[in-house]
Structure formats: C-alpha cells, structure tokens
Short mmCIF file of C-alpha atoms in Angstrom, two decimals:
data_model
loop_
_atom_site.label_atom_id
_atom_site.label_comp_id
_atom_site.label_asym_id
_atom_site.label_seq_id
_atom_site.Cartn_x
_atom_site.Cartn_y
_atom_site.Cartn_z
CA MET A 1 0.00 0.00 0.00
CA GLU A 2 1.33 3.43 -0.90
CA THR A 3 1.99 5.81 1.95
CA SER A 4 2.47 9.54 1.77
CA SER A 5 3.56 12.49 3.82
CA TYR A 6 0.04 13.86 3.23
CA ASP A 7 -1.57 11.33 5.54
CA ALA A 8 -4.41 12.23 7.84
CA GLY A 9 -4.01 15.49 9.71
CA VAL A 10 -5.48 18.95 9.94
CA PRO A 11 -7.24 19.61 6.58
CA ALA A 12 -6.54 23.32 6.54
CA VAL A 13 -3.90 25.60 5.10
CA ARG A 14 -1.68 27.26 7.68
CA TRP A 15 -1.63 30.61 5.91
CA ARG A 16 0.78 32.27 8.34
CA ASN A 17 3.30 29.52 7.74
CA VAL A 18 2.85 29.96 3.99
CA ALA A 19 3.20 33.74 4.29
CA LEU A 20 6.43 33.41 6.26
CA PHE A 21 7.94 31.12 3.62
CA VAL A 22 6.87 33.34 0.72
CA ALA A 23 8.17 36.48 2.42
CA LEU A 24 11.53 34.87 3.20
CA THR A 25 11.80 33.55 -0.36
CA PHE A 26 11.21 36.93 -1.95
CA VAL A 27 13.51 38.70 0.50
CA CYS A 28 16.35 36.21 -0.01
CA SER A 29 16.20 36.06 -3.81
CA TRP A 30 15.28 39.68 -4.52
CA THR A 31 18.04 40.95 -2.19
CA VAL A 32 20.56 38.86 -4.13
CA TRP A 33 19.27 39.84 -7.57
CA ILE A 34 18.92 43.56 -6.88
CA GLY A 35 21.88 43.93 -4.54
CA LEU A 36 24.40 42.02 -6.65
CA ARG A 37 23.22 43.82 -9.77
CA ALA A 38 23.96 47.13 -8.08
CA VAL A 39 27.58 46.13 -7.51
CA GLY A 40 28.09 44.77 -11.02
CA VAL A 41 27.94 40.99 -10.50
CA PRO A 42 27.27 39.28 -13.87
CA PHE A 43 23.68 38.32 -14.62
CA GLY A 44 24.27 34.57 -14.81
CA LEU A 45 26.02 34.36 -11.47
CA ARG A 46 23.53 36.44 -9.50
CA THR A 47 20.62 34.62 -11.12
CA LEU A 48 22.13 31.29 -10.08
CA ILE A 49 22.69 32.43 -6.49
CA GLY A 50 19.15 33.77 -6.26
CA MET A 51 17.74 30.40 -7.34
CA PHE A 52 18.63 29.09 -3.88
CA GLY A 53 16.33 31.63 -2.20
CA PRO A 54 13.35 29.22 -2.04
CA ALA A 55 15.52 26.46 -0.56
CA LEU A 56 16.97 28.79 2.07
CA ALA A 57 13.50 30.11 2.90
CA ALA A 58 12.13 26.57 3.24
CA LEU A 59 15.02 25.60 5.50
CA LEU A 60 14.59 28.68 7.69
CA THR A 61 10.81 28.27 7.89
CA ARG A 62 11.04 24.60 8.85
CA LEU A 63 13.64 25.36 11.52
CA LEU A 64 11.85 28.42 12.93
CA LEU A 65 8.51 26.60 13.13
CA ARG A 66 10.03 23.25 14.11
CA GLU A 67 8.19 21.50 11.32
CA GLY A 68 10.87 18.95 10.57
CA PHE A 69 11.58 17.53 7.13
CA ALA A 70 9.33 14.46 6.96
CA ASP A 71 7.20 15.95 4.18
CA ALA A 72 10.03 17.65 2.26
CA GLY A 73 9.99 14.99 -0.46
CA LEU A 74 13.65 14.09 -0.12
CA ARG A 75 13.04 10.36 -0.65
CA LEU A 76 13.23 9.09 -4.23
CA ALA A 77 9.63 7.86 -3.95
CA ALA A 78 6.92 7.16 -1.42
CA ARG A 79 7.48 4.13 0.76
CA GLY A 80 6.10 1.00 -0.84
CA GLN A 81 5.52 2.67 -4.20
CA ARG A 82 6.19 0.56 -7.25
CA GLY A 83 6.91 1.81 -10.72
CA ALA A 84 8.29 5.18 -9.64
CA TRP A 85 10.90 4.82 -12.38
CA ARG A 86 8.13 5.52 -14.90
CA ILE A 87 7.57 8.96 -13.37
CA TYR A 88 11.29 9.68 -13.51
CA LEU A 89 11.29 8.61 -17.15
CA ALA A 90 8.34 10.93 -17.77
CA ALA A 91 10.21 13.77 -16.03
CA TYR A 92 13.15 13.16 -18.36
CA LEU A 93 11.17 12.83 -21.60
CA LEU A 94 8.25 15.23 -21.25
CA MET A 95 10.28 18.44 -21.28
CA PRO A 96 12.04 17.80 -24.63
CA LEU A 97 8.71 16.64 -26.06
CA VAL A 98 6.93 19.81 -24.97
CA LEU A 99 9.81 21.96 -26.23
CA ALA A 100 9.84 20.15 -29.57
CA LEU A 101 6.10 20.67 -29.96
CA GLY A 102 6.56 24.37 -29.22
CA LEU A 103 9.28 24.52 -31.86
CA GLY A 104 7.01 22.81 -34.37
CA LEU A 105 4.13 25.13 -33.58
CA ALA A 106 6.32 28.21 -34.03
CA LEU A 107 7.45 26.93 -37.44
CA LEU A 108 3.95 25.89 -38.48
CA LEU A 109 2.47 29.30 -37.67
CA SER A 110 5.50 31.12 -39.15
CA VAL A 111 6.16 32.91 -35.87
CA GLN A 112 9.79 31.78 -36.23
CA ARG A 113 11.90 30.13 -38.91
CA TRP A 114 14.58 27.45 -38.91
CA ALA A 115 17.89 29.18 -38.23
CA LEU A 116 20.48 26.56 -37.29
CA PRO A 117 22.62 27.13 -40.44
CA GLN A 118 22.75 30.88 -39.80
CA HIS A 119 23.63 30.38 -36.14
CA LEU A 120 26.38 27.90 -37.04
CA ASP A 121 27.78 30.31 -39.61
CA ALA A 122 27.80 33.16 -37.09
CA LEU A 123 29.47 30.96 -34.47
CA GLY A 124 32.03 29.82 -37.03
CA ARG A 125 32.91 33.41 -37.88
CA GLN A 126 33.23 34.21 -34.18
CA ILE A 127 35.60 31.26 -33.70
CA ALA A 128 37.66 32.35 -36.72
CA ARG A 129 37.96 35.91 -35.34
CA THR A 130 39.47 34.66 -32.10
CA GLY A 131 42.54 33.56 -34.00
CA GLY A 132 42.95 30.39 -31.97
CA ARG A 133 44.36 27.19 -33.40
CA LEU A 134 41.80 24.84 -34.87
CA PRO A 135 42.00 21.04 -34.58
CA PRO A 136 43.83 19.52 -37.57
CA GLY A 137 41.60 19.08 -40.59
CA MET A 138 38.69 21.02 -39.07
CA SER A 139 37.32 24.36 -40.23
CA ALA A 140 35.83 27.00 -37.95
CA GLN A 141 32.33 26.09 -39.21
CA GLN A 142 32.92 22.41 -38.47
CA LEU A 143 34.14 23.23 -34.99
CA ALA A 144 31.04 25.36 -34.45
CA ALA A 145 28.80 22.47 -35.52
CA LEU A 146 30.67 20.10 -33.21
CA SER A 147 30.35 22.47 -30.25
CA VAL A 148 26.60 22.81 -30.80
CA LEU A 149 26.25 19.02 -31.07
CA ILE A 150 28.17 18.52 -27.83
CA SER A 151 25.98 21.13 -26.11
CA ALA A 152 22.82 19.39 -27.34
CA ILE A 153 24.04 15.99 -26.15
CA GLY A 154 25.09 17.52 -22.85
CA ALA A 155 21.65 19.03 -22.31
CA PHE A 156 20.26 15.49 -22.26
CA THR A 157 23.10 13.86 -20.30
CA TYR A 158 25.96 15.22 -18.21
CA ILE A 159 24.62 18.78 -17.91
CA LEU A 160 21.38 17.55 -16.30
CA PRO A 161 22.93 16.62 -12.92
CA ILE A 162 24.71 19.97 -12.86
CA ASN A 163 21.48 21.82 -13.62
CA MET A 164 19.72 19.80 -10.93
CA ILE A 165 21.92 21.39 -8.28
CA ALA A 166 20.47 24.78 -9.22
CA THR A 167 16.89 23.62 -9.73
CA PHE A 168 16.98 21.87 -6.36
CA GLY A 169 17.40 25.37 -4.95
CA GLU A 170 13.95 26.16 -6.29
CA GLU A 171 12.22 22.79 -5.99
CA PHE A 172 13.08 22.28 -2.31
CA GLY A 173 11.08 25.46 -1.72
CA TRP A 174 8.29 25.44 -4.31
CA ARG A 175 7.46 21.73 -4.40
CA GLY A 176 9.22 20.67 -1.21
CA TYR A 177 7.57 23.20 1.08
CA LEU A 178 4.94 25.44 -0.50
CA LEU A 179 3.02 22.84 -2.51
CA PRO A 180 2.47 20.46 0.44
CA ARG A 181 1.34 23.37 2.61
CA LEU A 182 -1.26 24.38 0.03
CA ALA A 183 -2.33 20.78 -0.75
CA PRO A 184 -5.51 21.01 1.39
CA LEU A 185 -6.87 23.40 -1.27
CA GLY A 186 -6.77 20.50 -3.73
CA GLY A 187 -3.94 19.52 -6.03
CA VAL A 188 -4.88 21.76 -8.96
CA ARG A 189 -5.62 24.85 -6.87
CA ALA A 190 -2.42 24.36 -4.90
CA ALA A 191 -0.36 24.01 -8.07
CA LEU A 192 -1.96 27.11 -9.61
CA LEU A 193 -1.23 29.21 -6.54
CA VAL A 194 2.36 27.97 -6.39
CA GLY A 195 2.71 28.86 -10.08
CA ILE A 196 1.45 32.41 -9.56
CA ILE A 197 3.88 32.98 -6.70
CA TRP A 198 6.70 31.32 -8.63
CA GLY A 199 6.06 33.54 -11.66
CA LEU A 200 5.92 36.77 -9.64
CA TRP A 201 9.17 35.77 -7.91
CA HIS A 202 10.97 36.37 -11.25
CA ALA A 203 9.81 40.01 -11.43
CA PRO A 204 13.14 41.76 -10.68
CA LEU A 205 14.94 39.74 -13.35
CA ILE A 206 12.28 40.62 -15.92
CA VAL A 207 11.99 44.31 -15.05
CA LEU A 208 15.68 45.05 -14.51
CA ASP A 209 17.36 42.63 -16.90
CA GLY A 210 14.72 41.74 -19.51
CA TYR A 211 14.93 38.09 -18.50
CA ASN A 212 13.03 35.89 -21.00
CA PHE A 213 10.87 38.82 -22.18
CA PRO A 214 13.16 41.69 -23.21
CA GLY A 215 11.30 44.86 -24.04
CA HIS A 216 8.24 43.79 -22.04
CA PRO A 217 8.99 44.59 -18.39
CA LEU A 218 5.37 44.55 -17.21
CA VAL A 219 3.59 42.25 -19.65
CA GLY A 220 6.62 40.00 -19.30
CA ILE A 221 5.79 39.46 -15.63
CA LEU A 222 2.27 38.41 -16.61
CA MET A 223 3.65 36.03 -19.25
CA MET A 224 6.08 34.60 -16.70
CA VAL A 225 3.16 33.93 -14.37
CA VAL A 226 1.35 32.11 -17.18
CA PHE A 227 4.49 30.14 -18.03
CA ALA A 228 5.24 29.24 -14.40
CA THR A 229 1.63 28.32 -13.64
CA THR A 230 1.52 26.00 -16.64
CA PHE A 231 4.67 24.15 -15.64
CA SER A 232 3.67 24.26 -11.98
CA LEU A 233 0.76 21.95 -12.82
CA ILE A 234 3.09 19.49 -14.56
CA PHE A 235 5.70 19.61 -11.80
CA ALA A 236 2.99 19.23 -9.14
CA TRP A 237 1.86 16.01 -10.83
CA LEU A 238 5.43 14.69 -10.69
CA ARG A 239 5.73 15.71 -7.04
CA PHE A 240 2.40 14.28 -5.94
CA ARG A 241 2.71 11.08 -7.93
CA THR A 242 5.95 10.06 -6.19
CA ASP A 243 5.77 12.14 -3.00
CA SER A 244 9.29 13.25 -3.98
CA ILE A 245 10.81 16.50 -5.24
CA TRP A 246 13.41 14.71 -7.37
CA PRO A 247 11.25 14.12 -10.48
CA SER A 248 10.28 17.81 -10.62
CA THR A 249 13.90 18.77 -9.96
CA LEU A 250 14.92 16.62 -12.94
CA ALA A 251 12.17 18.02 -15.19
CA HIS A 252 13.01 21.59 -14.17
CA ALA A 253 16.69 20.97 -14.98
CA ALA A 254 15.78 19.48 -18.36
CA LEU A 255 13.53 22.43 -19.17
CA ASN A 256 16.21 25.00 -18.29
CA GLY A 257 18.98 23.22 -20.17
CA GLN A 258 17.15 22.11 -23.27
CA ALA A 259 15.34 25.41 -23.82
CA THR A 260 18.69 26.92 -24.78
CA ILE A 261 18.91 24.45 -27.68
CA ILE A 262 15.59 25.71 -29.06
CA VAL A 263 17.02 29.23 -29.11
CA LEU A 264 19.83 27.99 -31.39
CA LEU A 265 17.40 26.33 -33.79
CA LEU A 266 14.99 29.20 -34.42
CA THR A 267 15.10 32.82 -35.52
CA ARG A 268 14.31 35.49 -33.00
CA ALA A 269 10.78 36.84 -32.69
CA ASP A 270 8.74 38.84 -30.22
CA SER A 271 9.52 37.22 -26.88
CA LEU A 272 5.85 37.15 -25.91
CA LEU A 273 5.18 34.80 -28.84
CA ALA A 274 8.45 33.00 -29.51
CA ALA A 275 9.34 29.51 -28.35
CA PRO A 276 10.52 28.30 -25.92
CA VAL A 277 9.07 30.62 -23.24
CA GLY A 278 6.57 32.67 -25.21
CA LEU A 279 3.09 31.66 -26.30
CA MET A 280 4.37 29.10 -28.83
CA GLY A 281 6.20 27.27 -26.06
CA ILE A 282 3.43 27.60 -23.51
CA ILE A 283 0.60 26.15 -25.63
CA PRO A 284 1.88 22.53 -25.79
CA ALA A 285 2.74 22.58 -22.08
CA ALA A 286 -0.68 24.04 -21.29
CA ALA A 287 -2.35 21.24 -23.24
CA LEU A 288 -0.47 18.65 -21.16
CA ALA A 289 -1.22 20.50 -17.93
CA LEU A 290 -4.91 20.77 -18.81
CA TRP A 291 -5.09 17.05 -19.56
CA LEU A 292 -3.43 16.22 -16.23
CA ALA A 293 -5.88 18.50 -14.41
CA LEU A 294 -9.04 17.31 -16.18
CA THR A 295 -8.17 13.64 -15.69
CA GLY A 296 -7.69 14.11 -11.95
CA ARG A 297 -4.00 13.25 -11.92
CA ILE A 298 -2.80 16.33 -10.03
CA LYS A 299 -3.48 15.22 -6.49
CA PRO A 300 -1.49 13.92 -3.51
CA LEU A 301 -1.17 10.18 -3.04
CA THR A 302 -3.61 10.64 -0.17
CA PRO A 303 -5.82 13.72 0.10
CA ALA A 304 -5.01 15.17 3.49
CA GLN A 305 -2.06 17.07 4.88
CA PRO A 306 -0.11 16.32 8.06
CA SER A 307 -0.74 18.43 11.10
CA LEU A 308 1.65 21.35 10.99
CA PRO A 309 2.40 23.82 13.75
CA ALA A 310 1.01 27.27 13.11
CA ILE A 311 2.91 30.43 13.89
CA THR A 312 1.94 31.41 17.39
CA ALA A 313 3.22 33.63 20.14
CA SER A 314 4.24 30.62 22.21
CA SER A 315 7.76 29.31 22.67
CA GLU A 316 7.05 26.77 19.91
CA GLY A 317 6.97 29.32 17.12
CA VAL A 318 7.44 32.87 15.94
CA GLN A 319 4.91 35.67 15.93
CA PRO A 320 5.37 37.80 12.81
CA GLY A 321 5.36 41.52 13.04
#
C-alpha cells in the first residue's frame, strides 16, 4: 500500500506559515538579484545564487517553526511505491517533447523560422575571429557544428545533474515546502497558486534585466506567471505522484537546459510569442497541464495534509510583526 507524507491530519492551510515562507523567499532572492546587480555581478552568477532563495527560505521556515523535514519529499519515492521509475522517465522525456512541440508550432504558424545554419555560420565566424588554433583538418564552421552538437548531447546527459543542483534550490522550496502546505486546497488549486507565486518571484529579473521577455517589463511578468503556472501543474503532478521532489527537480533541470537548444534552432521573434518561453512554447505545455488536471491526476497520493504547527506567540513558534 502506498503511503504519503500527506496522511491524515489537519485539513486546513496554515496561511501564516505559507506567508512566512513566501516572504523569506522573496527577501532572499530579490536581495541577491537587486543587490548584486547594483555592484556589477554578472547576470548569470547572480541569477544562479538567487535560485537558492526558495531552498533557504524553506530551510529557515522549517527550523523556525520546528516542522521537521518528513514531508520535504527528499526520498526518491513514497514508501512502498512501485513503478516510480516511470515517473522519472516521464520527467526526463516530457520536457524535450513539450519543447519540440513548441518549436514545431512556431514553425507551423511562421512565428519563427529554422535558423540553425545561420547560427552555425555566425558561431564559425566568431571562432575564426578569435585567431585560436583549430584542430587539424577542421574548419571553424565544423568546430562550431561540433560544439553545438556537444551542447545538445550535454543538455540530455551530463549537464542535467549539474542543472539539478540549481533547480533543487527552487524545488526544495516550491514543491518541497509550499506545494504540500497548500495541498488542502486541492492539487490543482495548490499548483496554480504555487505557479502564480513562482512567476511573480521572477519580477526583478524581468523588469531590470529583460529576463526571457526583453522589451516587455510589465507584460513580461504576466507572461512569466502564465508560463510558471503552466509548468507548476506538470511539476505538481510529478511531485504528488511520487511524494518526492526529485522528479520535478529533474524536469526543471531538463527544461532549463534544453530550452537553450531551441534558441539555437529558431530565428528570433517577439519574446511574448516566440518559443521556448513565449506563447508558442506555452501552448503545448498548457495542453499537457490541462489534460493532467481534467483527468484528476494532479493530487497527492492521499488527500489530506499532516498536522503542521502554526505560527503562534508561544515558545514553539514565531509571531510575525
């Protein structure tokens, strides 16, 4: 019989606990993103550091409220569960499938065009300008093609574990803490609310750095909420189905790594429309998320949530200001 960390307990959301986690998450990540930007830290590095804000917030919240880590989803699967490997396989395969469908939709609707030859030519010219020595018998264009091929293979293999270190920083918070706390609302509602919060969390990167949606600082936040909410439903299914954060951590890593390959394959277009993060990329993922929701698959292994301590003024917790 499958067991879950959502076994019988108080069927109510502890909103003060949720609020503390969300506040800590935004403070931790936004302080990093805004503060490090002000002192000139490169975008990639400060973005990576800020990705650990949700994990740090979850750790602090659990310690402050003495909640423990029993429901953090750190096991590979629920005790007694069979066939969990299928969910891990789905986590590995669904992201490239969704991305490929987004690519196909962008080409079909002429939102973007195939651009790999142009990108390879530009990369080859860049390599030639560096003046470095090329491998014997290989032109700059051939070296460019080889580097892109290695990057594509890496996005499906050795880069995934590396990316999972970063995505764990998010998943330990979003799906390891917040989603279980909101589970009494129902799986779909909980996933939607997590997605909204997750999307808004990206706001400083979008407004200050044009992250994912350059030229659209405000509408870009809305699109990020739509994007995050869509994938939140998929990741919630992975989390609930195994009672583990590792499948969603894997899927999140695959999405982040493999989306960069799509950028190499297509011409640029308005970021609100273009695959992989614009409307063309969202539609296939939304279709999958809708199917999961309508077929009742986005739900905990068991419907209730464990009893969790609320924030009180007693010695057992912290009273927020």
